[in-house]
mmCIF file of C-alpha atoms in Angstrom:
data_model
loop_
_atom_site.group_PDB
_atom_site.id
_atom_site.type_symbol
_atom_site.label_atom_id
_atom_site.label_comp_id
_atom_site.label_asym_id
_atom_site.label_seq_id
_atom_site.Cartn_x
_atom_site.Cartn_y
_atom_site.Cartn_z
ATOM 1 C CA MET R 1 122.192 169.510 187.021
ATOM 2 C CA ILE R 2 122.068 167.677 183.979
ATOM 3 C CA LEU R 3 119.735 164.783 183.136
ATOM 4 C CA THR R 4 122.501 162.047 182.496
ATOM 5 C CA ASN R 5 120.603 159.200 182.383
ATOM 6 C CA LYS R 6 116.993 157.992 182.358
ATOM 7 C CA ASN R 7 115.769 157.439 185.632
ATOM 8 C CA ASP R 8 117.065 161.052 186.279
ATOM 9 C CA ARG R 9 114.878 162.534 182.790
ATOM 10 C CA TYR R 10 111.857 159.769 184.032
ATOM 11 C CA PHE R 11 111.969 162.300 187.246
ATOM 12 C CA PHE R 12 112.231 165.338 185.662
ATOM 13 C CA TYR R 13 109.043 163.950 184.017
ATOM 14 C CA LEU R 14 107.082 162.958 187.078
ATOM 15 C CA VAL R 15 107.824 167.014 188.974
ATOM 16 C CA SER R 16 106.082 168.056 185.959
ATOM 17 C CA PHE R 17 103.061 166.237 185.470
ATOM 18 C CA SER R 18 103.222 166.744 189.320
ATOM 19 C CA PHE R 19 103.293 170.648 188.756
ATOM 20 C CA VAL R 20 100.744 170.440 186.490
ATOM 21 C CA LEU R 21 97.949 168.152 188.442
ATOM 22 C CA SER R 22 98.963 170.486 191.968
ATOM 23 C CA LEU R 23 97.556 173.541 189.536
ATOM 24 C CA THR R 24 94.119 171.322 189.065
ATOM 25 C CA VAL R 25 93.819 170.836 192.694
ATOM 26 C CA VAL R 26 94.543 175.029 193.380
ATOM 27 C CA ALA R 27 92.332 175.001 191.366
ATOM 28 C CA LEU R 28 89.424 172.528 192.589
ATOM 29 C CA GLY R 29 89.861 174.002 195.801
ATOM 30 C CA ALA R 30 89.318 177.334 194.903
ATOM 31 C CA PHE R 31 86.188 176.103 192.744
ATOM 32 C CA THR R 32 84.583 174.188 195.950
ATOM 33 C CA ARG R 33 84.802 177.450 198.080
ATOM 34 C CA LEU R 34 83.353 179.284 195.829
ATOM 35 C CA THR R 35 80.644 177.012 194.689
ATOM 36 C CA GLU R 36 80.307 176.641 198.569
ATOM 37 C CA ALA R 37 81.092 173.013 198.353
ATOM 38 C CA GLY R 38 83.678 173.620 201.555
ATOM 39 C CA LEU R 39 81.730 171.646 203.712
ATOM 40 C CA GLY R 40 79.744 169.517 200.798
ATOM 41 C CA CYS R 41 81.001 166.505 203.119
ATOM 42 C CA PRO R 42 80.384 167.463 207.294
ATOM 43 C CA ASP R 43 83.836 164.474 207.548
ATOM 44 C CA TRP R 44 87.288 163.860 206.552
ATOM 45 C CA PRO R 45 88.524 162.299 204.546
ATOM 46 C CA GLY R 46 85.294 160.204 204.143
ATOM 47 C CA CYS R 47 82.210 161.797 203.242
ATOM 48 C CA TYR R 48 78.705 161.009 205.610
ATOM 49 C CA GLY R 49 81.352 157.807 207.125
ATOM 50 C CA PHE R 50 81.956 156.483 203.210
ATOM 51 C CA LEU R 51 84.808 156.387 200.859
ATOM 52 C CA THR R 52 82.714 158.375 198.133
ATOM 53 C CA VAL R 53 79.980 160.500 198.457
ATOM 54 C CA PRO R 54 76.221 158.180 199.116
ATOM 55 C CA GLN R 55 74.230 157.121 196.434
ATOM 56 C CA THR R 56 71.441 154.234 197.164
ATOM 57 C CA ALA R 57 69.231 155.487 199.480
ATOM 58 C CA LEU R 58 70.407 152.920 201.969
ATOM 59 C CA GLU R 59 72.892 155.006 202.083
ATOM 60 C CA GLN R 60 71.798 157.959 201.875
ATOM 61 C CA GLN R 61 69.436 157.114 205.176
ATOM 62 C CA THR R 62 72.319 155.903 206.704
ATOM 63 C CA ALA R 63 74.049 159.641 206.300
ATOM 64 C CA ALA R 64 71.157 161.408 207.677
ATOM 65 C CA GLU R 65 71.167 159.561 210.737
ATOM 66 C CA PHE R 66 74.322 160.485 211.384
ATOM 67 C CA PHE R 67 74.491 163.885 210.645
ATOM 68 C CA PRO R 68 71.109 165.052 210.635
ATOM 69 C CA GLN R 69 71.886 168.624 211.119
ATOM 70 C CA THR R 70 73.812 168.944 207.498
ATOM 71 C CA PRO R 71 71.428 167.230 204.819
ATOM 72 C CA LEU R 72 73.066 165.764 201.928
ATOM 73 C CA GLU R 73 73.705 167.806 199.023
ATOM 74 C CA PRO R 74 75.533 165.443 196.288
ATOM 75 C CA GLN R 75 76.769 168.477 193.424
ATOM 76 C CA LYS R 76 78.797 169.996 195.985
ATOM 77 C CA ALA R 77 79.088 166.545 197.739
ATOM 78 C CA TRP R 78 80.862 165.706 194.809
ATOM 79 C CA ASN R 79 82.737 169.157 193.789
ATOM 80 C CA GLU R 80 84.395 168.419 197.565
ATOM 81 C CA MET R 81 85.438 164.927 197.354
ATOM 82 C CA LEU R 82 87.507 165.157 193.468
ATOM 83 C CA HIS R 83 88.623 167.849 194.959
ATOM 84 C CA ARG R 84 90.107 165.655 197.473
ATOM 85 C CA TYR R 85 91.179 162.486 195.559
ATOM 86 C CA ILE R 86 93.200 164.554 193.340
ATOM 87 C CA ALA R 87 94.941 166.253 195.938
ATOM 88 C CA GLY R 88 95.877 162.802 197.909
ATOM 89 C CA SER R 89 96.671 161.983 194.546
ATOM 90 C CA LEU R 90 98.831 164.471 193.993
ATOM 91 C CA GLY R 91 100.634 163.194 197.563
ATOM 92 C CA VAL R 92 101.303 159.457 196.443
ATOM 93 C CA PHE R 93 102.782 161.957 193.832
ATOM 94 C CA ILE R 94 105.684 163.885 195.753
ATOM 95 C CA LEU R 95 105.971 160.311 197.907
ATOM 96 C CA ALA R 96 107.131 158.903 194.158
ATOM 97 C CA ILE R 97 109.275 162.025 193.954
ATOM 98 C CA ASN R 98 110.855 161.461 197.542
ATOM 99 C CA LEU R 99 111.737 158.092 196.954
ATOM 100 C CA MET R 100 112.905 158.241 192.773
ATOM 101 C CA ALA R 101 115.538 161.009 194.536
ATOM 102 C CA TRP R 102 116.597 159.725 197.791
ATOM 103 C CA ARG R 103 117.247 155.986 195.594
ATOM 104 C CA GLN R 104 119.166 158.291 193.020
ATOM 105 C CA SER R 105 122.698 160.317 194.013
ATOM 106 C CA SER R 106 122.749 162.696 191.825
ATOM 107 C CA LEU R 107 118.817 164.272 192.199
ATOM 108 C CA PRO R 108 118.339 167.060 194.729
ATOM 109 C CA LYS R 109 116.825 165.772 198.039
ATOM 110 C CA LEU R 110 116.162 168.999 199.827
ATOM 111 C CA LEU R 111 113.151 170.020 197.914
ATOM 112 C CA PRO R 112 111.414 166.773 197.660
ATOM 113 C CA LEU R 113 111.823 166.307 201.555
ATOM 114 C CA LEU R 114 110.148 169.904 202.166
ATOM 115 C CA LEU R 115 107.291 169.322 199.468
ATOM 116 C CA LEU R 116 106.406 166.088 201.500
ATOM 117 C CA LEU R 117 106.269 168.235 204.708
ATOM 118 C CA MET R 118 104.278 170.490 202.919
ATOM 119 C CA VAL R 119 101.698 168.534 201.445
ATOM 120 C CA THR R 120 101.579 166.029 204.945
ATOM 121 C CA PHE R 121 100.576 169.550 206.967
ATOM 122 C CA GLN R 122 98.490 170.664 203.544
ATOM 123 C CA ALA R 123 96.252 167.193 204.541
ATOM 124 C CA VAL R 124 96.047 168.788 207.737
ATOM 125 C CA LEU R 125 94.584 171.530 206.825
ATOM 126 C CA GLY R 126 92.053 170.552 204.860
ATOM 127 C CA MET R 127 90.685 168.182 207.403
ATOM 128 C CA TRP R 128 90.663 170.931 210.241
ATOM 129 C CA THR R 129 89.233 173.276 207.242
ATOM 130 C CA VAL R 130 85.812 171.095 207.901
ATOM 131 C CA THR R 131 86.366 169.328 211.769
ATOM 132 C CA LEU R 132 86.636 173.552 212.346
ATOM 133 C CA VAL R 133 83.749 174.785 209.964
ATOM 134 C CA LEU R 134 85.530 176.827 208.038
ATOM 135 C CA MET R 135 87.375 178.831 210.401
ATOM 136 C CA PRO R 136 89.498 181.478 207.907
ATOM 137 C CA VAL R 137 92.170 181.487 209.292
ATOM 138 C CA VAL R 138 92.699 177.638 208.384
ATOM 139 C CA VAL R 139 90.460 178.545 205.058
ATOM 140 C CA MET R 140 93.176 181.423 204.768
ATOM 141 C CA ALA R 141 96.401 178.490 205.649
ATOM 142 C CA HIS R 142 95.064 176.149 203.403
ATOM 143 C CA LEU R 143 95.045 178.540 200.399
ATOM 144 C CA LEU R 144 98.012 179.485 200.748
ATOM 145 C CA GLY R 145 99.624 176.090 201.596
ATOM 146 C CA GLY R 146 98.499 175.295 198.190
ATOM 147 C CA PHE R 147 100.203 177.620 196.516
ATOM 148 C CA THR R 148 103.192 177.384 198.205
ATOM 149 C CA ILE R 149 103.165 173.695 196.860
ATOM 150 C CA VAL R 150 103.153 174.503 193.610
ATOM 151 C CA CYS R 151 106.120 176.862 193.736
ATOM 152 C CA LEU R 152 108.207 173.942 195.481
ATOM 153 C CA LEU R 153 107.406 172.120 192.275
ATOM 154 C CA TRP R 154 108.235 174.848 189.949
ATOM 155 C CA LEU R 155 111.647 175.433 191.799
ATOM 156 C CA LEU R 156 112.408 171.702 191.809
ATOM 157 C CA ARG R 157 111.819 172.034 187.564
ATOM 158 C CA LEU R 158 113.416 174.881 187.752
ATOM 159 C CA GLN R 159 116.647 173.179 189.527
ATOM 160 C CA LEU R 160 116.211 170.234 186.839
ATOM 161 C CA SER R 161 115.658 172.079 183.783
ATOM 162 C CA SER R 162 118.659 174.597 184.253
ATOM 163 C CA SER R 163 121.532 174.562 182.381
ATOM 164 C CA VAL R 164 125.293 174.255 183.939
ATOM 165 C CA THR R 165 127.288 174.632 180.977
ATOM 166 C CA LYS R 166 126.072 177.920 181.116
ATOM 167 C CA ARG R 167 124.512 180.995 182.457
ATOM 168 C CA ASP R 168 124.114 185.079 182.140
ATOM 169 C CA HIS R 169 125.801 186.673 184.112
ATOM 170 C CA ILE R 170 124.966 190.374 185.209
ATOM 171 C CA GLU R 171 127.588 192.522 186.934
ATOM 172 C CA SER R 172 127.477 192.274 190.850
ATOM 173 C CA LYS R 173 126.071 195.536 192.116
ATOM 174 C CA THR R 174 123.148 195.084 189.239
ATOM 175 C CA VAL R 175 122.343 192.071 190.956
ATOM 176 C CA SER R 176 122.256 192.873 194.500
ATOM 177 C CA ARG R 177 119.873 195.599 193.553
ATOM 178 C CA LEU R 178 117.674 192.677 191.588
ATOM 179 C CA ARG R 179 118.137 190.482 194.454
ATOM 180 C CA ILE R 180 116.412 192.876 197.128
ATOM 181 C CA ALA R 181 114.206 193.757 194.062
ATOM 182 C CA ALA R 182 112.673 190.216 193.642
ATOM 183 C CA ILE R 183 112.968 188.921 197.515
ATOM 184 C CA ILE R 184 110.750 192.397 198.273
ATOM 185 C CA SER R 185 108.237 191.627 195.118
ATOM 186 C CA VAL R 186 107.743 188.508 196.168
ATOM 187 C CA MET R 187 106.956 188.742 199.309
ATOM 188 C CA VAL R 188 104.363 192.073 198.357
ATOM 189 C CA VAL R 189 103.021 189.280 195.871
ATOM 190 C CA VAL R 190 102.414 186.679 199.410
ATOM 191 C CA CYS R 191 101.055 189.111 201.237
ATOM 192 C CA GLN R 192 98.340 190.379 198.729
ATOM 193 C CA ILE R 193 97.122 186.247 197.977
ATOM 194 C CA ALA R 194 96.627 186.546 202.071
ATOM 195 C CA LEU R 195 94.776 189.327 201.180
ATOM 196 C CA GLY R 196 92.386 187.618 198.938
ATOM 197 C CA GLY R 197 92.509 183.989 201.382
ATOM 198 C CA TRP R 198 91.767 186.540 204.204
ATOM 199 C CA THR R 199 88.417 188.231 201.811
ATOM 200 C CA ALA R 200 87.408 184.702 200.476
ATOM 201 C CA ALA R 201 87.568 183.312 204.168
ATOM 202 C CA ASN R 202 85.351 186.039 206.032
ATOM 203 C CA TYR R 203 82.845 186.179 202.666
ATOM 204 C CA ALA R 204 84.280 189.414 202.392
ATOM 205 C CA ALA R 205 84.289 189.219 198.277
ATOM 206 C CA LEU R 206 80.994 191.563 197.394
ATOM 207 C CA VAL R 207 80.690 193.392 200.311
ATOM 208 C CA CYS R 208 82.377 196.531 198.243
ATOM 209 C CA THR R 209 80.094 196.241 194.533
ATOM 210 C CA GLN R 210 82.114 200.064 193.214
ATOM 211 C CA LEU R 211 85.171 201.340 192.240
ATOM 212 C CA PRO R 212 87.546 201.884 192.876
ATOM 213 C CA ILE R 213 87.305 201.742 196.400
ATOM 214 C CA CYS R 214 84.200 200.837 198.003
ATOM 215 C CA GLU R 215 80.905 202.758 197.839
ATOM 216 C CA ALA R 216 80.925 203.035 201.719
ATOM 217 C CA ASN R 217 82.372 205.287 204.158
ATOM 218 C CA TRP R 218 85.528 202.620 204.957
ATOM 219 C CA GLN R 219 87.251 205.165 206.913
ATOM 220 C CA GLN R 220 84.603 205.618 209.248
ATOM 221 C CA LEU R 221 83.873 201.938 209.444
ATOM 222 C CA PHE R 222 87.423 200.597 209.571
ATOM 223 C CA ASP R 223 87.685 197.884 212.084
ATOM 224 C CA SER R 224 91.178 196.545 212.481
ATOM 225 C CA LYS R 225 90.013 193.498 214.270
ATOM 226 C CA ALA R 226 88.736 192.223 211.452
ATOM 227 C CA PHE R 227 92.411 191.221 211.427
ATOM 228 C CA LEU R 228 92.214 188.829 213.563
ATOM 229 C CA LEU R 229 93.617 186.115 213.174
ATOM 230 C CA VAL R 230 91.888 184.083 215.860
ATOM 231 C CA GLN R 231 88.033 185.201 216.147
ATOM 232 C CA PRO R 232 85.688 184.065 218.869
ATOM 233 C CA GLN R 233 83.976 180.512 218.677
ATOM 234 C CA HIS R 234 81.383 179.654 216.383
ATOM 235 C CA GLU R 235 79.142 176.868 215.949
ATOM 236 C CA SER R 236 80.228 177.545 211.692
ATOM 237 C CA TYR R 237 81.827 180.671 210.106
ATOM 238 C CA GLN R 238 80.256 179.898 207.063
ATOM 239 C CA TYR R 239 78.845 182.307 204.758
ATOM 240 C CA GLY R 240 81.473 184.874 207.108
ATOM 241 C CA VAL R 241 80.607 185.819 211.066
ATOM 242 C CA LEU R 242 82.294 189.319 210.844
ATOM 243 C CA ASP R 243 80.125 192.565 210.689
ATOM 244 C CA TYR R 244 79.445 194.945 207.694
ATOM 245 C CA GLY R 245 82.298 197.314 209.231
ATOM 246 C CA GLN R 246 84.812 194.616 209.248
ATOM 247 C CA ARG R 247 84.095 193.512 205.435
ATOM 248 C CA VAL R 248 84.376 196.164 204.356
ATOM 249 C CA SER R 249 87.590 196.851 206.045
ATOM 250 C CA ILE R 250 89.022 193.796 204.616
ATOM 251 C CA HIS R 251 87.786 194.307 200.895
ATOM 252 C CA VAL R 252 89.296 197.731 200.759
ATOM 253 C CA VAL R 253 92.469 197.206 202.541
ATOM 254 C CA HIS R 254 92.385 194.065 199.613
ATOM 255 C CA ARG R 255 91.803 196.699 196.755
ATOM 256 C CA LEU R 256 94.547 198.843 198.440
ATOM 257 C CA GLY R 257 97.165 195.878 198.253
ATOM 258 C CA ALA R 258 96.270 195.516 194.579
ATOM 259 C CA ILE R 259 97.205 199.428 194.576
ATOM 260 C CA VAL R 260 100.645 198.633 196.063
ATOM 261 C CA THR R 261 101.272 195.091 194.348
ATOM 262 C CA THR R 262 100.492 196.500 190.697
ATOM 263 C CA VAL R 263 103.283 199.201 191.721
ATOM 264 C CA VAL R 264 105.872 196.236 193.085
ATOM 265 C CA VAL R 265 105.163 194.323 189.955
ATOM 266 C CA LEU R 266 105.646 197.095 187.017
ATOM 267 C CA ALA R 267 109.002 198.491 188.948
ATOM 268 C CA MET R 268 110.334 194.569 189.048
ATOM 269 C CA ALA R 269 109.447 194.136 185.099
ATOM 270 C CA TRP R 270 111.013 198.008 184.478
ATOM 271 C CA LEU R 271 114.392 196.229 186.265
ATOM 272 C CA CYS R 272 113.557 192.830 184.379
ATOM 273 C CA TRP R 273 113.122 194.751 181.223
ATOM 274 C CA LEU R 274 116.553 196.507 181.910
ATOM 275 C CA GLN R 275 118.382 193.490 181.846
ATOM 276 C CA LEU R 276 118.584 191.588 177.987
ATOM 277 C CA THR R 277 118.166 188.230 179.794
ATOM 278 C CA LEU R 278 115.615 188.884 181.875
ATOM 279 C CA ARG R 279 113.591 190.586 179.507
ATOM 280 C CA ARG R 280 111.198 187.499 178.247
ATOM 281 C CA TYR R 281 110.080 188.077 181.937
ATOM 282 C CA SER R 282 109.456 191.949 182.224
ATOM 283 C CA LEU R 283 106.356 190.506 179.088
ATOM 284 C CA VAL R 284 105.300 187.785 181.660
ATOM 285 C CA LEU R 285 105.207 189.712 184.744
ATOM 286 C CA VAL R 286 103.293 192.589 182.736
ATOM 287 C CA LEU R 287 101.196 190.384 180.943
ATOM 288 C CA LEU R 288 99.361 188.302 184.001
ATOM 289 C CA LEU R 289 99.518 191.881 186.188
ATOM 290 C CA THR R 290 97.430 192.995 183.599
ATOM 291 C CA LEU R 291 94.673 190.003 183.431
ATOM 292 C CA GLN R 292 94.462 189.520 186.917
ATOM 293 C CA ILE R 293 93.433 193.269 187.197
ATOM 294 C CA ALA R 294 91.141 192.670 184.510
ATOM 295 C CA LEU R 295 89.262 189.871 186.487
ATOM 296 C CA GLY R 296 89.798 191.260 189.667
ATOM 297 C CA VAL R 297 87.414 194.767 187.757
ATOM 298 C CA THR R 298 85.182 192.216 186.609
ATOM 299 C CA ASN R 299 84.629 190.147 189.542
ATOM 300 C CA VAL R 300 83.685 193.421 191.308
ATOM 301 C CA VAL R 301 81.059 194.724 188.483
ATOM 302 C CA ALA R 302 79.616 190.933 187.560
ATOM 303 C CA SER R 303 79.094 190.176 191.338
ATOM 304 C CA LEU R 304 81.637 187.597 191.245
ATOM 305 C CA PRO R 305 81.393 185.002 188.702
ATOM 306 C CA VAL R 306 82.403 181.723 189.448
ATOM 307 C CA ALA R 307 84.412 181.128 185.857
ATOM 308 C CA VAL R 308 85.907 184.396 186.780
ATOM 309 C CA ALA R 309 86.717 183.636 190.685
ATOM 310 C CA VAL R 310 88.773 180.965 189.592
ATOM 311 C CA GLY R 311 90.348 182.384 187.406
ATOM 312 C CA HIS R 312 91.555 185.096 189.563
ATOM 313 C CA ASN R 313 92.832 182.551 191.980
ATOM 314 C CA ILE R 314 94.657 181.174 189.546
ATOM 315 C CA THR R 315 96.383 184.382 188.295
ATOM 316 C CA GLY R 316 97.321 185.126 191.206
ATOM 317 C CA LEU R 317 99.136 182.082 191.508
ATOM 318 C CA GLY R 318 100.647 182.264 188.219
ATOM 319 C CA LEU R 319 101.624 186.023 189.465
ATOM 320 C CA LEU R 320 104.108 184.323 192.545
ATOM 321 C CA VAL R 321 105.076 181.119 190.246
ATOM 322 C CA ALA R 322 106.867 183.925 187.472
ATOM 323 C CA MET R 323 108.246 186.233 190.868
ATOM 324 C CA VAL R 324 109.800 183.071 191.832
ATOM 325 C CA THR R 325 111.203 182.529 188.824
ATOM 326 C CA VAL R 326 112.949 185.357 188.337
ATOM 327 C CA SER R 327 113.644 185.698 191.473
ATOM 328 C CA TYR R 328 115.573 182.400 190.539
ATOM 329 C CA ARG R 329 117.659 183.493 187.611
ATOM 330 C CA VAL R 330 118.677 186.556 189.363
ATOM 331 C CA ARG R 331 120.536 183.983 191.844
ATOM 332 C CA ARG R 332 121.578 181.990 189.059
ATOM 333 C CA CYS R 333 123.175 185.535 186.816
ATOM 334 C CA SER R 334 124.972 186.364 190.277
ATOM 335 C CA GLN R 335 127.084 182.915 189.318
ATOM 336 C CA PRO R 336 130.002 182.392 187.629
ATOM 337 C CA ALA R 337 129.449 179.750 184.810
ATOM 338 C CA LEU R 338 130.772 176.374 186.237
ATOM 339 C CA SER R 339 132.037 173.150 184.391
ATOM 340 C CA VAL R 340 129.865 170.043 184.868
ATOM 341 C CA GLU R 341 131.381 168.174 187.610
ATOM 342 C CA GLN R 342 131.533 171.231 189.043
ATOM 343 C CA SER R 343 127.313 172.209 189.022
ATOM 344 C CA LEU R 344 126.115 168.620 190.213
ATOM 345 C CA ARG R 345 129.128 168.820 193.081
ATOM 346 C CA GLU R 346 126.969 172.389 193.549
ATOM 347 C CA GLU R 347 123.262 170.882 192.960
ATOM 348 C CA GLN R 348 123.913 168.037 195.593
ATOM 349 C CA SER R 349 125.243 170.292 198.194
ATOM 350 C CA HIS R 350 122.256 172.421 198.019
ATOM 351 C CA GLY R 351 119.315 169.259 197.930
#
């Protein structure tokens, strides 16, 4: 698509800013979870019945009366509310993206609509995270929802910034193989991210403190019930409700998944290296993978430092975005160069 006028350029800038803001939301979400601030405010969307964290003595007294079982911890409450404020701002920007897209015929429609639906569902998941007191399946879904919004914004930005006058071309047989490899790679990375989310949601990140797998006899401890998405009802899931063997099972599967993911990403990087037009993505994949492994190892040996754990989340997201980018570029490489008019018609027909 070509940014033919001022409104199109403003739309591109809006999408780019929203993408950066979505990264901030994901990072703040990870920070909130890692600082045990997910229940810093026991209600939603306010905090102890207020639009902001109770500050005056009267407000704090009122909060104590209405929520006697959850004493106010101001720092945790502010962590949670800051995340909510910025996530809400992202929702407003995504609504603005939709309004602009539907008013301008040259702009894509499908991705903005998907973003609006996704951010709405993400808000519901945010509410359930609180009202269902950190139920693991909801926490994991909330993480995946945030990652999905980031990827959709990035895809929209790619669609807007892609050149229509020149497209790199790769032989059809090679493109078919690359497409299959790219789809498999994206699926593997998504599964590994979900495993990471399940590990965090069940407080299993620190259950194994040695490398490469675990100091415990995990083969005997392994319990497949640890992966049941619907768990027995509890008053709260904070700090986890699974037993030691189940947490070891989750942690070990996450580590084994990391090994599989490493092999798959390196294979995809090698396939990209063989194609001159995709070679730069090969380097990006290897660098992100190396950084992610280093952060994962540091999490184990240093007992999950908050900054490192947040970095592990963001780098995992970066790896997913890189894989999505490769998939998008492979798809474009399989298409012949189009005229401006043809390309505009194609982009409109695809959304």
